[in-house]
Tab-separated table of C-alpha atoms in Angstrom:
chain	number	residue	atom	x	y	z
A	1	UNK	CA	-1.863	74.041	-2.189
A	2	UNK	CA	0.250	71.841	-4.308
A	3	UNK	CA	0.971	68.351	-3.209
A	4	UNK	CA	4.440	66.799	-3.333
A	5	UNK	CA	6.085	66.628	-6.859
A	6	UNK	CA	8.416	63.560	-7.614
A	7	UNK	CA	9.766	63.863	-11.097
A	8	UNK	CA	10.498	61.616	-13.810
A	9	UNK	CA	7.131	59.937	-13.338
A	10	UNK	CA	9.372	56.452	-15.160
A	11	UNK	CA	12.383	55.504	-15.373
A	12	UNK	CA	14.197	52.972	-17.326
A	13	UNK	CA	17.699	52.135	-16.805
A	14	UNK	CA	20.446	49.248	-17.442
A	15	UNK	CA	22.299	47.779	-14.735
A	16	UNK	CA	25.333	49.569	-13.611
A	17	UNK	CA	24.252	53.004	-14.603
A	18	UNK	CA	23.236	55.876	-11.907
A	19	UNK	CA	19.981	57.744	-11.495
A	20	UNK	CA	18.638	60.913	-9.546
A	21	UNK	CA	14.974	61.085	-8.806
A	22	UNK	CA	13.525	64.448	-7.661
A	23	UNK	CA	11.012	65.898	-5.008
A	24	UNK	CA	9.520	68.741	-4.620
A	25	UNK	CA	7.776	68.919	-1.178
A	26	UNK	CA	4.417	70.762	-0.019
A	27	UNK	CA	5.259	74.515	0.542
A	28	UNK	CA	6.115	75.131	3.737
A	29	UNK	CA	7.125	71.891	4.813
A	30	UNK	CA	11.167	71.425	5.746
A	31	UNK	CA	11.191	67.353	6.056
A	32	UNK	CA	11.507	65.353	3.085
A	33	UNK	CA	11.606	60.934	3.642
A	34	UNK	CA	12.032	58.759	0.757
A	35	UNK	CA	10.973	55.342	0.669
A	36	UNK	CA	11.254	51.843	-1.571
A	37	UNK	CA	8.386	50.194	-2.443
A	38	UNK	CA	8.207	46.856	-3.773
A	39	UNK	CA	5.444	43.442	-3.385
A	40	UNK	CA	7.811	41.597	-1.793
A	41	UNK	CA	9.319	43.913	0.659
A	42	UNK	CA	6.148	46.501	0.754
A	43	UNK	CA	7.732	50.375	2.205
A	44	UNK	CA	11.087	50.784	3.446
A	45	UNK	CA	12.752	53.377	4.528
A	46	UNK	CA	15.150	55.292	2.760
A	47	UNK	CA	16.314	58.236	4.751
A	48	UNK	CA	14.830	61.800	5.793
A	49	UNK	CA	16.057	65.394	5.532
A	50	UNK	CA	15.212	68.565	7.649
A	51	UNK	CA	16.767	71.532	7.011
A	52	UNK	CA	19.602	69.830	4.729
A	53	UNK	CA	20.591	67.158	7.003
A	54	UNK	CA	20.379	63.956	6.823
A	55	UNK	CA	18.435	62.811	10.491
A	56	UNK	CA	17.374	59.279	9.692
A	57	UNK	CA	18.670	56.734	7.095
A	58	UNK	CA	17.545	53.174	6.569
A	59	UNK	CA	19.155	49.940	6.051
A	60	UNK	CA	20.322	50.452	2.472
A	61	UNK	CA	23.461	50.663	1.134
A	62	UNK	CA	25.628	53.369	0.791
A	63	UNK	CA	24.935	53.398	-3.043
A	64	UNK	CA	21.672	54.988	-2.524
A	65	UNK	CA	22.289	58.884	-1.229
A	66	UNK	CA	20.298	61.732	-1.378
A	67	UNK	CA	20.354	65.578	-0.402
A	68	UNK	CA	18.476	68.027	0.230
A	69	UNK	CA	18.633	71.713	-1.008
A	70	UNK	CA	18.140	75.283	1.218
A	71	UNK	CA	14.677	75.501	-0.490
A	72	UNK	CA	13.526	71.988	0.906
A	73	UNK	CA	13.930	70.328	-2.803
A	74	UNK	CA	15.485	66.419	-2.447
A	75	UNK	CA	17.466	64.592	-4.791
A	76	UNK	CA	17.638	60.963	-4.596
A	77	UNK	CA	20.946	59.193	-6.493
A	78	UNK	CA	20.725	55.601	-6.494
A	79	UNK	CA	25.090	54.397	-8.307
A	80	UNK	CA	25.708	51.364	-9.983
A	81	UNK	CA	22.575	49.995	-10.766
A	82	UNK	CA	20.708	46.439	-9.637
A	83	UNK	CA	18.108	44.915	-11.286
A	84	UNK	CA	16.833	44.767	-7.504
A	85	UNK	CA	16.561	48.391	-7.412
A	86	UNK	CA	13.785	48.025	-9.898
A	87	UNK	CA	10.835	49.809	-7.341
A	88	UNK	CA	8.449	52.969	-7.191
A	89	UNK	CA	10.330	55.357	-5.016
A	90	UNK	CA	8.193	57.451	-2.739
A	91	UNK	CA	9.094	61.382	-1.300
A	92	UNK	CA	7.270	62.494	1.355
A	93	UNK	CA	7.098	66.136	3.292
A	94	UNK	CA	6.242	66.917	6.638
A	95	UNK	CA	5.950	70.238	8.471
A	96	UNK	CA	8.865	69.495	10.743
A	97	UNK	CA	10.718	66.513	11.864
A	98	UNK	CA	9.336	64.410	14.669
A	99	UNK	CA	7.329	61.695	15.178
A	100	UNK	CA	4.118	63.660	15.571
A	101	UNK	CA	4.391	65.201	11.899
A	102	UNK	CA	2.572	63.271	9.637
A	103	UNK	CA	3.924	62.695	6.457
A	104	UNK	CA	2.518	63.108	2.723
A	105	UNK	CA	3.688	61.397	-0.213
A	106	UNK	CA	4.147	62.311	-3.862
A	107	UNK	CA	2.957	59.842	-6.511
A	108	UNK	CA	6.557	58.653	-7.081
A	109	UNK	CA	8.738	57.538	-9.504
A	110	UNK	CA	8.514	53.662	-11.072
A	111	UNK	CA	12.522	52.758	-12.063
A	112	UNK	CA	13.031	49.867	-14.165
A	113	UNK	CA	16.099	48.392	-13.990
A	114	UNK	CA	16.865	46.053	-17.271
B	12	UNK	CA	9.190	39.090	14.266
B	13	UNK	CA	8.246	42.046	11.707
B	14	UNK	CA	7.601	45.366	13.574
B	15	UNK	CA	4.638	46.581	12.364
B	16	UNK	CA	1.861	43.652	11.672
B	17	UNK	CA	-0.908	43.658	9.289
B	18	UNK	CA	-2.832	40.521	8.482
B	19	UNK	CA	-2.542	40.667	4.468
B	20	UNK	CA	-5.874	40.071	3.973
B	21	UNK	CA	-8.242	40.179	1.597
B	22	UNK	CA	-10.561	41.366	3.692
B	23	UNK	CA	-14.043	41.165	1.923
B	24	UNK	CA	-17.116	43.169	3.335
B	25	UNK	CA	-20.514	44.045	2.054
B	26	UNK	CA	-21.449	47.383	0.891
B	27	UNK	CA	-22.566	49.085	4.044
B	28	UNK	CA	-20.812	47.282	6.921
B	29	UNK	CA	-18.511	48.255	9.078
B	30	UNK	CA	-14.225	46.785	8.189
B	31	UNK	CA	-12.330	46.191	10.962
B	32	UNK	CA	-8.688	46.428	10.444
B	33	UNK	CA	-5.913	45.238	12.653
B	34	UNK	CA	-2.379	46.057	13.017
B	35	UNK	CA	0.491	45.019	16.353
B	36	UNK	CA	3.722	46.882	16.902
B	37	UNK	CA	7.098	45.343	18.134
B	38	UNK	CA	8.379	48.679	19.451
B	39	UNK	CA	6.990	49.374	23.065
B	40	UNK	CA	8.495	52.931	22.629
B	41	UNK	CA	6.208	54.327	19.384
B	42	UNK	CA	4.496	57.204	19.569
B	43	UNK	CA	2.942	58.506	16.758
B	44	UNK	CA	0.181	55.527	14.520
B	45	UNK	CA	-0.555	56.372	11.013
B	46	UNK	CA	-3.146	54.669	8.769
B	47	UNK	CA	-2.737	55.533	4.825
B	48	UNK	CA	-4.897	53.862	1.916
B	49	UNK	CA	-3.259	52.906	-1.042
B	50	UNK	CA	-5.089	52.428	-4.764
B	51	UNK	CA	-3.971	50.141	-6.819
B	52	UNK	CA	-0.889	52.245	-8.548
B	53	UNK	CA	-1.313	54.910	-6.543
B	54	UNK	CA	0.550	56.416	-3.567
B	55	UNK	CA	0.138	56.242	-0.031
B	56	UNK	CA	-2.909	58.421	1.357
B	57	UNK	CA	-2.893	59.309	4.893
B	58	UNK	CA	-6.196	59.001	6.234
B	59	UNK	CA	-5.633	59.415	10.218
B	60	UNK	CA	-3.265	59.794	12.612
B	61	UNK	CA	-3.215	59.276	17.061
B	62	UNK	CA	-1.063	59.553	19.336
B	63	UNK	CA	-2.830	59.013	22.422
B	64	UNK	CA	-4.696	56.197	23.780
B	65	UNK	CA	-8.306	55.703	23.402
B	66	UNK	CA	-10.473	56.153	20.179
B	67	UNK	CA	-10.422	59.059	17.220
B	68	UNK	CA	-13.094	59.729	14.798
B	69	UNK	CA	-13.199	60.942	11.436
B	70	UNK	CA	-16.147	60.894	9.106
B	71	UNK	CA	-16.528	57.360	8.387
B	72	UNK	CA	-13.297	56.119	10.266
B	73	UNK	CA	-12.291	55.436	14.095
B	74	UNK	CA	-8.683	54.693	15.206
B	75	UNK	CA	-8.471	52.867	17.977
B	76	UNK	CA	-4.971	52.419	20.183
B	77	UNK	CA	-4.162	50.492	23.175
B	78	UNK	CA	-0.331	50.954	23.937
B	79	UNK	CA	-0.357	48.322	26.547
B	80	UNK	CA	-0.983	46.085	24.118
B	81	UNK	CA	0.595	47.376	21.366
B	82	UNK	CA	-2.276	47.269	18.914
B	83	UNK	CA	-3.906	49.957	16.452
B	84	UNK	CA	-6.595	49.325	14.494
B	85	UNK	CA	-9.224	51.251	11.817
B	86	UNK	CA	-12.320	51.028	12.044
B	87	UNK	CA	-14.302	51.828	7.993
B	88	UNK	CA	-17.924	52.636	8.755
B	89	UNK	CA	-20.693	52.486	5.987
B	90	UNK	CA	-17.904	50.596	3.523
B	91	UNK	CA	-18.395	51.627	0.094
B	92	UNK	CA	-16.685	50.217	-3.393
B	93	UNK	CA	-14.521	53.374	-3.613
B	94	UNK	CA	-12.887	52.216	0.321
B	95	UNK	CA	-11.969	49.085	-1.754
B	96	UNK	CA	-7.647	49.386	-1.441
B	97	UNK	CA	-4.670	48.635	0.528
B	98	UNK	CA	-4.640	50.240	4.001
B	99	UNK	CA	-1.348	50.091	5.573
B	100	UNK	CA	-0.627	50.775	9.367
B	101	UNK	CA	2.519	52.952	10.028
B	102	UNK	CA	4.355	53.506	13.077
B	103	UNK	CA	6.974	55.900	14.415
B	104	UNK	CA	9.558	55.202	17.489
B	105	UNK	CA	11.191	57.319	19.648
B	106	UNK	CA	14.194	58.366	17.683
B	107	UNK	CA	12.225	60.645	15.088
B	108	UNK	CA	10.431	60.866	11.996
B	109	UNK	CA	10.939	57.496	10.499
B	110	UNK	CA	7.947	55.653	9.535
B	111	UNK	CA	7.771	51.827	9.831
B	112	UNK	CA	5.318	50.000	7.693
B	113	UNK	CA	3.330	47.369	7.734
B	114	UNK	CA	2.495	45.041	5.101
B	115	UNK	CA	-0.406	46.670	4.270
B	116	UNK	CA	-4.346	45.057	4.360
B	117	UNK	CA	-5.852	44.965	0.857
B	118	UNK	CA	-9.853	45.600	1.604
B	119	UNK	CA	-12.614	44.449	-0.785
B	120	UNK	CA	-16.041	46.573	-0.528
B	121	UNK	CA	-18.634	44.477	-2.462
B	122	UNK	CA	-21.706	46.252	-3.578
């Protein structure tokens, strides 16, 4: 079974521009997370999708969004780029929403903001 | 006070003995404890998951969770090199499916 699928694998941007990352999840699994990772502020959460809701979102601002489509697929957009938004973004399926589903996580995408 | 509590490390053990890893929760009302190990440049890995109270085995690992005291740990058994990463403890409230992180404890396996 194929694993999560976050595409581009890097990213390099300027400040001010937009992005969209992309996740495929496992097959068969309706929740899709996305998280920040960075050494100073380790994994944060972004927000999750089930079913093409948003059910959770984090404390970020409202220039990061995301969606999700009918066949599970996520988009991430993060507008007017920081050079603090310079992180490896992490997707991450589960089964179904709930705290009892465990979730598991693509190999991300490294952006670079210059 | 962070929610989820790891003690950074490095934790250095000898080929062969058991690591002990440690992690506290803020939130009396989680339910659901996650440990994942992380390679250097990799992503997260889950390794094990409990709910309930008491001890769970797998292979070489044991979760342990006390809710009264609001403590989780992971227990590595037989350490080898290859255990050598980050293992971070991750915790889920009431209100759903977000995960709360810890900081993560980097473990060194020397041969």
């Amino acid at each position: 079974k194929a694993g999560v699928t976050q595409t581009p694998r890097y990213l390099i941007k300027t400040r001010g521009q937009q992005v969209t990352l992309s996740c495929s999840p496992i097959s068969g699994h309706r929740s899709v997370s996305w998280y920040q990772q960075t050494p100073g502020q380790g994994l944060q959460f972004l927000f999750e999708y089930f079913s093409e809701t948003q059910r959770n979102k984090g404390n970020f601002p409202g220039r990061f969004s995301g969606r999700q489509f009918s066949n599970s697929r996520s988009e991430m957009n993060v507008s007017t780029l920081e050079l603090g938004d310079s992180a490896l973004y992490l997707c991450a399926s589960s089964l179904v929403t709930g705290s009892s589903s465990p979730l598991h996580f693509g190999n991300g995408t490294r952006l670079t903001v210059t | 006070q962070k929610e989820v509590e790891q003690n950074s490390g490095p934790l250095s053990v000898p080929e062969g003995a058991i690591a002990s890893l440690n992690c506290t929760y803020s939130d009396r009302g989680s339910q659901s404890f996650f440990w994942y190990r992380q390679y250097s440049g990799k992503s997260p890995e889950l390794i094990m998951f409990i709910y309930s109270n008491g001890d769970k085995e797998d292979g070489r690992f044991t979760a342990q969770l006390n809710k009264a005291s609001q403590y989780v740990s992971l227990l590595i058994r037989d350490s080898q090199p290859s255990d050598s990463a980050t293992y971070l403890c991750a915790v889920t409230g009431a209100a759903g499916n977000k995960l709360t992180f810890g900081g993560g404890t980097r473990v060194l396996v020397k041969p």
